[in-house]
Amino acid sequence: MISSYLSHAQLDVPAQLVADELIKLENYLSSHPLPAVRWQYQIPELGEGGACSLFGYLQDEPFKLTDFLQQDQQTSHKLAQLQLIVDYVVAQTNVDWYGIYQSTATPEGEQLLKLAYFGAPSRPLFPLTEAFAAGSNNVQVALSSKGRVINNVEQYLAKGGEYYTCDPKVKSEACLPLFDSENRCVGIVDGEAFNNDFFNQKILALLIACCIKIPHFLV
């Protein structure tokens, strides 16, 4: 399971390190109460054409997950499990932003839908198109099924790398795929930090452990 994930995501992290983190994660999930589900959240205004978020400017109306998901007991339980994983990641790593997205069919086509997160308000949907992938790590990872770790955003941009900037304080980002039982990419997780070189092997192992567990709770 772990070796398969590392191979498909093309990530170079020791499997034993991931296995150790997976045990810690499962112990946490089995011993902590489920948090409240956030069925709606604030989101930024989008810039011209809807490509970029206007950081610091929020839309008046909150985004409602109920527009895309059925608000029943089963979905509520899964979303609570996902939020518990988010809480665990934040408690263990002090990451500044972390979110879980699922590939979802919408009237505008297939998009990444943000199900649970911690941090500043951010866009709720990312179109899964090649055009949007040109400037979005989230979409590029979802389409390629390969993880991306950028530990110095400024250097990455200076070398001509494409990058979707939501919060200008972000210095490091790790975006990793989520796989179903047939190794199809069904979503992503995204972690952001305000420090360079944040995503070391231990933190990546923890994030990968979460990526192995999260698909059980996708809706």
mmCIF file of C-alpha atoms in Angstrom:
data_model
loop_
_atom_site.group_PDB
_atom_site.id
_atom_site.type_symbol
_atom_site.label_atom_id
_atom_site.label_comp_id
_atom_site.label_asym_id
_atom_site.label_seq_id
_atom_site.Cartn_x
_atom_site.Cartn_y
_atom_site.Cartn_z
ATOM 1 C CA MET A 1 0.000 0.000 0.000
ATOM 2 C CA ILE A 2 2.696 2.470 1.024
ATOM 3 C CA SER A 3 5.132 1.400 -1.682
ATOM 4 C CA SER A 4 2.361 1.601 -4.264
ATOM 5 C CA TYR A 5 1.492 5.139 -3.204
ATOM 6 C CA LEU A 6 5.117 6.299 -3.276
ATOM 7 C CA SER A 7 5.594 4.738 -6.695
ATOM 8 C CA HIS A 8 2.483 6.223 -8.288
ATOM 9 C CA ALA A 9 2.995 9.661 -6.713
ATOM 10 C CA GLN A 10 6.725 9.516 -7.564
ATOM 11 C CA LEU A 11 7.784 10.620 -4.097
ATOM 12 C CA ASP A 12 11.143 9.733 -2.542
ATOM 13 C CA VAL A 13 10.320 9.194 1.135
ATOM 14 C CA PRO A 14 11.328 6.091 3.166
ATOM 15 C CA ALA A 15 8.427 3.660 3.350
ATOM 16 C CA GLN A 16 9.190 2.805 6.988
ATOM 17 C CA LEU A 17 8.899 6.469 7.919
ATOM 18 C CA VAL A 18 5.446 6.557 6.318
ATOM 19 C CA ALA A 19 4.456 3.309 8.068
ATOM 20 C CA ASP A 20 5.405 4.788 11.445
ATOM 21 C CA GLU A 21 3.355 7.914 10.744
ATOM 22 C CA LEU A 22 0.385 5.845 9.586
ATOM 23 C CA ILE A 23 0.294 4.029 12.931
ATOM 24 C CA LYS A 24 0.343 7.359 14.800
ATOM 25 C CA LEU A 25 -2.438 8.718 12.597
ATOM 26 C CA GLU A 26 -4.672 5.688 13.105
ATOM 27 C CA ASN A 27 -4.138 5.845 16.871
ATOM 28 C CA TYR A 28 -5.143 9.513 16.835
ATOM 29 C CA LEU A 29 -8.270 8.925 14.753
ATOM 30 C CA SER A 30 -9.417 6.109 17.023
ATOM 31 C CA SER A 31 -8.917 8.065 20.243
ATOM 32 C CA HIS A 32 -10.239 11.560 19.450
ATOM 33 C CA PRO A 33 -13.839 12.769 19.128
ATOM 34 C CA LEU A 34 -15.030 13.985 15.754
ATOM 35 C CA PRO A 35 -15.101 17.765 15.277
ATOM 36 C CA ALA A 36 -18.031 19.750 13.935
ATOM 37 C CA VAL A 37 -18.493 19.733 10.164
ATOM 38 C CA ARG A 38 -18.060 23.037 8.363
ATOM 39 C CA TRP A 39 -20.784 22.980 5.719
ATOM 40 C CA GLN A 40 -20.024 26.516 4.566
ATOM 41 C CA TYR A 41 -16.980 28.774 4.614
ATOM 42 C CA GLN A 42 -15.807 32.159 3.458
ATOM 43 C CA ILE A 43 -13.996 32.418 0.146
ATOM 44 C CA PRO A 44 -12.002 35.151 -1.621
ATOM 45 C CA GLU A 45 -13.233 37.323 -4.426
ATOM 46 C CA LEU A 46 -11.915 36.096 -7.772
ATOM 47 C CA GLY A 47 -9.985 38.337 -10.143
ATOM 48 C CA GLU A 48 -10.760 39.044 -13.758
ATOM 49 C CA GLY A 49 -11.672 35.857 -15.592
ATOM 50 C CA GLY A 50 -11.894 33.943 -12.318
ATOM 51 C CA ALA A 51 -8.324 32.657 -12.527
ATOM 52 C CA CYS A 52 -6.840 34.290 -9.426
ATOM 53 C CA SER A 53 -8.110 34.968 -5.934
ATOM 54 C CA LEU A 54 -7.951 38.533 -4.656
ATOM 55 C CA PHE A 55 -6.166 37.908 -1.376
ATOM 56 C CA GLY A 56 -7.724 39.841 1.507
ATOM 57 C CA TYR A 57 -11.052 40.416 -0.270
ATOM 58 C CA LEU A 58 -13.839 38.043 0.720
ATOM 59 C CA GLN A 59 -17.119 37.378 -1.022
ATOM 60 C CA ASP A 60 -20.203 38.459 0.898
ATOM 61 C CA GLU A 61 -21.877 35.073 0.630
ATOM 62 C CA PRO A 62 -20.183 31.964 2.056
ATOM 63 C CA PHE A 63 -19.505 28.961 -0.137
ATOM 64 C CA LYS A 64 -21.926 26.115 0.631
ATOM 65 C CA LEU A 65 -20.862 22.486 0.366
ATOM 66 C CA THR A 66 -24.559 21.611 0.314
ATOM 67 C CA ASP A 67 -24.657 22.935 -3.257
ATOM 68 C CA PHE A 68 -22.467 19.955 -4.226
ATOM 69 C CA LEU A 69 -22.943 17.346 -1.480
ATOM 70 C CA GLN A 70 -25.961 15.767 0.177
ATOM 71 C CA GLN A 71 -26.191 16.796 3.827
ATOM 72 C CA ASP A 72 -26.947 13.373 5.298
ATOM 73 C CA GLN A 73 -25.539 11.391 8.218
ATOM 74 C CA GLN A 74 -23.064 9.377 6.139
ATOM 75 C CA THR A 75 -21.597 12.440 4.409
ATOM 76 C CA SER A 76 -21.466 14.346 7.688
ATOM 77 C CA HIS A 77 -19.522 11.495 9.304
ATOM 78 C CA LYS A 78 -16.995 11.376 6.466
ATOM 79 C CA LEU A 79 -16.488 15.137 6.450
ATOM 80 C CA ALA A 80 -15.947 15.063 10.214
ATOM 81 C CA GLN A 81 -13.284 12.365 9.750
ATOM 82 C CA LEU A 82 -11.575 14.506 7.129
ATOM 83 C CA GLN A 83 -11.629 17.534 9.429
ATOM 84 C CA LEU A 84 -10.131 15.395 12.199
ATOM 85 C CA ILE A 85 -7.263 14.499 9.839
ATOM 86 C CA VAL A 86 -6.813 18.193 9.056
ATOM 87 C CA ASP A 87 -6.687 18.962 12.788
ATOM 88 C CA TYR A 88 -4.101 16.201 13.282
ATOM 89 C CA VAL A 89 -1.849 17.505 10.510
ATOM 90 C CA VAL A 90 -1.950 21.031 11.928
ATOM 91 C CA ALA A 91 -1.274 19.854 15.501
ATOM 92 C CA GLN A 92 1.675 17.689 14.458
ATOM 93 C CA THR A 93 3.356 20.012 11.963
ATOM 94 C CA ASN A 94 2.251 23.619 12.665
ATOM 95 C CA VAL A 95 1.628 23.985 8.929
ATOM 96 C CA ASP A 96 0.049 27.342 8.086
ATOM 97 C CA TRP A 97 -2.491 25.999 5.598
ATOM 98 C CA TYR A 98 -3.753 22.515 4.805
ATOM 99 C CA GLY A 99 -6.720 21.366 2.757
ATOM 100 C CA ILE A 100 -8.320 18.221 1.360
ATOM 101 C CA TYR A 101 -9.908 18.320 -2.110
ATOM 102 C CA GLN A 102 -11.956 15.745 -4.000
ATOM 103 C CA SER A 103 -12.464 15.516 -7.755
ATOM 104 C CA THR A 104 -16.153 16.313 -8.222
ATOM 105 C CA ALA A 105 -18.506 16.589 -11.174
ATOM 106 C CA THR A 106 -20.063 20.075 -11.317
ATOM 107 C CA PRO A 107 -22.256 21.885 -13.870
ATOM 108 C CA GLU A 108 -19.063 23.600 -15.054
ATOM 109 C CA GLY A 109 -17.218 20.293 -15.496
ATOM 110 C CA GLU A 110 -14.902 18.228 -13.298
ATOM 111 C CA GLN A 111 -13.371 20.291 -10.490
ATOM 112 C CA LEU A 112 -11.421 19.901 -7.266
ATOM 113 C CA LEU A 113 -13.830 20.632 -4.401
ATOM 114 C CA LYS A 114 -12.400 21.691 -1.020
ATOM 115 C CA LEU A 115 -13.972 19.421 1.619
ATOM 116 C CA ALA A 116 -12.044 20.329 4.773
ATOM 117 C CA TYR A 117 -9.222 22.719 5.585
ATOM 118 C CA PHE A 118 -7.328 24.863 8.079
ATOM 119 C CA GLY A 119 -6.015 28.367 7.425
ATOM 120 C CA ALA A 120 -6.932 31.526 5.579
ATOM 121 C CA PRO A 121 -9.958 31.600 3.243
ATOM 122 C CA SER A 122 -9.143 30.222 -0.208
ATOM 123 C CA ARG A 123 -10.964 29.300 -3.383
ATOM 124 C CA PRO A 124 -13.283 26.296 -3.058
ATOM 125 C CA LEU A 125 -13.099 24.930 -6.604
ATOM 126 C CA PHE A 126 -10.290 24.359 -9.102
ATOM 127 C CA PRO A 127 -11.258 23.456 -12.693
ATOM 128 C CA LEU A 128 -9.557 20.231 -13.758
ATOM 129 C CA THR A 129 -8.375 21.506 -17.134
ATOM 130 C CA GLU A 130 -4.981 21.656 -18.811
ATOM 131 C CA ALA A 131 -5.370 25.428 -19.151
ATOM 132 C CA PHE A 132 -5.817 25.876 -15.391
ATOM 133 C CA ALA A 133 -3.009 23.404 -14.659
ATOM 134 C CA ALA A 134 -0.568 25.801 -16.307
ATOM 135 C CA GLY A 135 -0.710 27.987 -13.195
ATOM 136 C CA SER A 136 -1.990 25.661 -10.485
ATOM 137 C CA ASN A 137 -0.068 23.018 -8.551
ATOM 138 C CA ASN A 138 -3.353 21.587 -7.284
ATOM 139 C CA VAL A 139 -4.689 20.928 -10.764
ATOM 140 C CA GLN A 140 -1.336 19.810 -12.149
ATOM 141 C CA VAL A 141 -1.030 17.191 -9.405
ATOM 142 C CA ALA A 142 -4.624 16.045 -9.884
ATOM 143 C CA LEU A 143 -4.136 15.604 -13.644
ATOM 144 C CA SER A 144 -0.661 14.060 -13.485
ATOM 145 C CA SER A 145 -1.114 11.955 -10.309
ATOM 146 C CA LYS A 146 2.395 13.028 -9.285
ATOM 147 C CA GLY A 147 3.211 14.825 -6.047
ATOM 148 C CA ARG A 148 4.902 18.232 -6.080
ATOM 149 C CA VAL A 149 7.007 19.670 -3.269
ATOM 150 C CA ILE A 150 8.294 23.246 -3.532
ATOM 151 C CA ASN A 151 10.398 24.263 -0.546
ATOM 152 C CA ASN A 152 11.286 27.728 -1.858
ATOM 153 C CA VAL A 153 8.491 29.364 -3.833
ATOM 154 C CA GLU A 154 10.533 32.496 -4.577
ATOM 155 C CA GLN A 155 13.375 30.478 -6.119
ATOM 156 C CA TYR A 156 10.871 28.345 -8.014
ATOM 157 C CA LEU A 157 9.223 31.413 -9.548
ATOM 158 C CA ALA A 158 12.597 32.979 -10.367
ATOM 159 C CA LYS A 159 13.445 29.887 -12.412
ATOM 160 C CA GLY A 160 10.241 30.264 -14.416
ATOM 161 C CA GLY A 161 8.058 27.797 -12.538
ATOM 162 C CA GLU A 162 4.296 28.185 -12.795
ATOM 163 C CA TYR A 163 2.536 28.935 -9.527
ATOM 164 C CA TYR A 164 -0.956 29.903 -8.409
ATOM 165 C CA THR A 165 -0.486 32.522 -5.666
ATOM 166 C CA CYS A 166 -3.305 32.865 -3.168
ATOM 167 C CA ASP A 167 -1.454 33.981 -0.018
ATOM 168 C CA PRO A 168 1.762 35.920 -0.758
ATOM 169 C CA LYS A 169 3.221 34.816 2.591
ATOM 170 C CA VAL A 170 3.535 31.205 1.401
ATOM 171 C CA LYS A 171 7.188 30.126 1.071
ATOM 172 C CA SER A 172 6.786 26.331 0.804
ATOM 173 C CA GLU A 173 4.098 24.070 -0.615
ATOM 174 C CA ALA A 174 3.472 20.332 -0.803
ATOM 175 C CA CYS A 175 0.680 19.109 -3.042
ATOM 176 C CA LEU A 176 0.063 15.350 -3.058
ATOM 177 C CA PRO A 177 -2.408 13.112 -4.934
ATOM 178 C CA LEU A 178 -5.114 10.901 -3.446
ATOM 179 C CA PHE A 179 -5.688 7.496 -5.037
ATOM 180 C CA ASP A 180 -8.646 5.127 -5.031
ATOM 181 C CA SER A 181 -8.277 1.333 -4.830
ATOM 182 C CA GLU A 182 -7.423 1.202 -8.546
ATOM 183 C CA ASN A 183 -4.744 3.909 -8.234
ATOM 184 C CA ARG A 184 -6.797 6.541 -10.014
ATOM 185 C CA CYS A 185 -6.272 10.068 -8.746
ATOM 186 C CA VAL A 186 -9.504 11.141 -7.024
ATOM 187 C CA GLY A 187 -8.314 14.299 -5.296
ATOM 188 C CA ILE A 188 -5.371 16.038 -3.668
ATOM 189 C CA VAL A 189 -4.131 17.468 -0.401
ATOM 190 C CA ASP A 190 -2.366 20.800 -0.290
ATOM 191 C CA GLY A 191 -0.105 22.059 2.484
ATOM 192 C CA GLU A 192 1.436 25.539 2.671
ATOM 193 C CA ALA A 193 3.943 27.078 5.056
ATOM 194 C CA PHE A 194 5.257 30.577 5.603
ATOM 195 C CA ASN A 195 8.847 29.274 5.940
ATOM 196 C CA ASN A 196 11.271 27.931 3.349
ATOM 197 C CA ASP A 197 12.323 24.263 3.529
ATOM 198 C CA PHE A 198 9.315 23.361 5.654
ATOM 199 C CA PHE A 199 8.436 20.024 4.073
ATOM 200 C CA ASN A 200 11.198 17.733 5.309
ATOM 201 C CA GLN A 201 11.079 13.934 5.126
ATOM 202 C CA LYS A 202 9.252 13.511 8.436
ATOM 203 C CA ILE A 203 6.499 15.984 7.572
ATOM 204 C CA LEU A 204 6.145 14.535 4.082
ATOM 205 C CA ALA A 205 5.862 11.051 5.598
ATOM 206 C CA LEU A 206 3.035 12.301 7.811
ATOM 207 C CA LEU A 207 1.258 13.910 4.854
ATOM 208 C CA ILE A 208 1.637 10.729 2.805
ATOM 209 C CA ALA A 209 0.209 8.654 5.662
ATOM 210 C CA CYS A 210 -2.811 10.955 5.604
ATOM 211 C CA CYS A 211 -3.084 10.561 1.827
ATOM 212 C CA ILE A 212 -3.308 6.799 2.283
ATOM 213 C CA LYS A 213 -6.071 7.158 4.892
ATOM 214 C CA ILE A 214 -8.113 10.028 3.382
ATOM 215 C CA PRO A 215 -9.667 8.155 0.395
ATOM 216 C CA HIS A 216 -11.653 5.996 2.873
ATOM 217 C CA PHE A 217 -13.546 9.139 3.862
ATOM 218 C CA LEU A 218 -14.083 10.830 0.529
ATOM 219 C CA VAL A 219 -17.706 11.471 -0.312
#
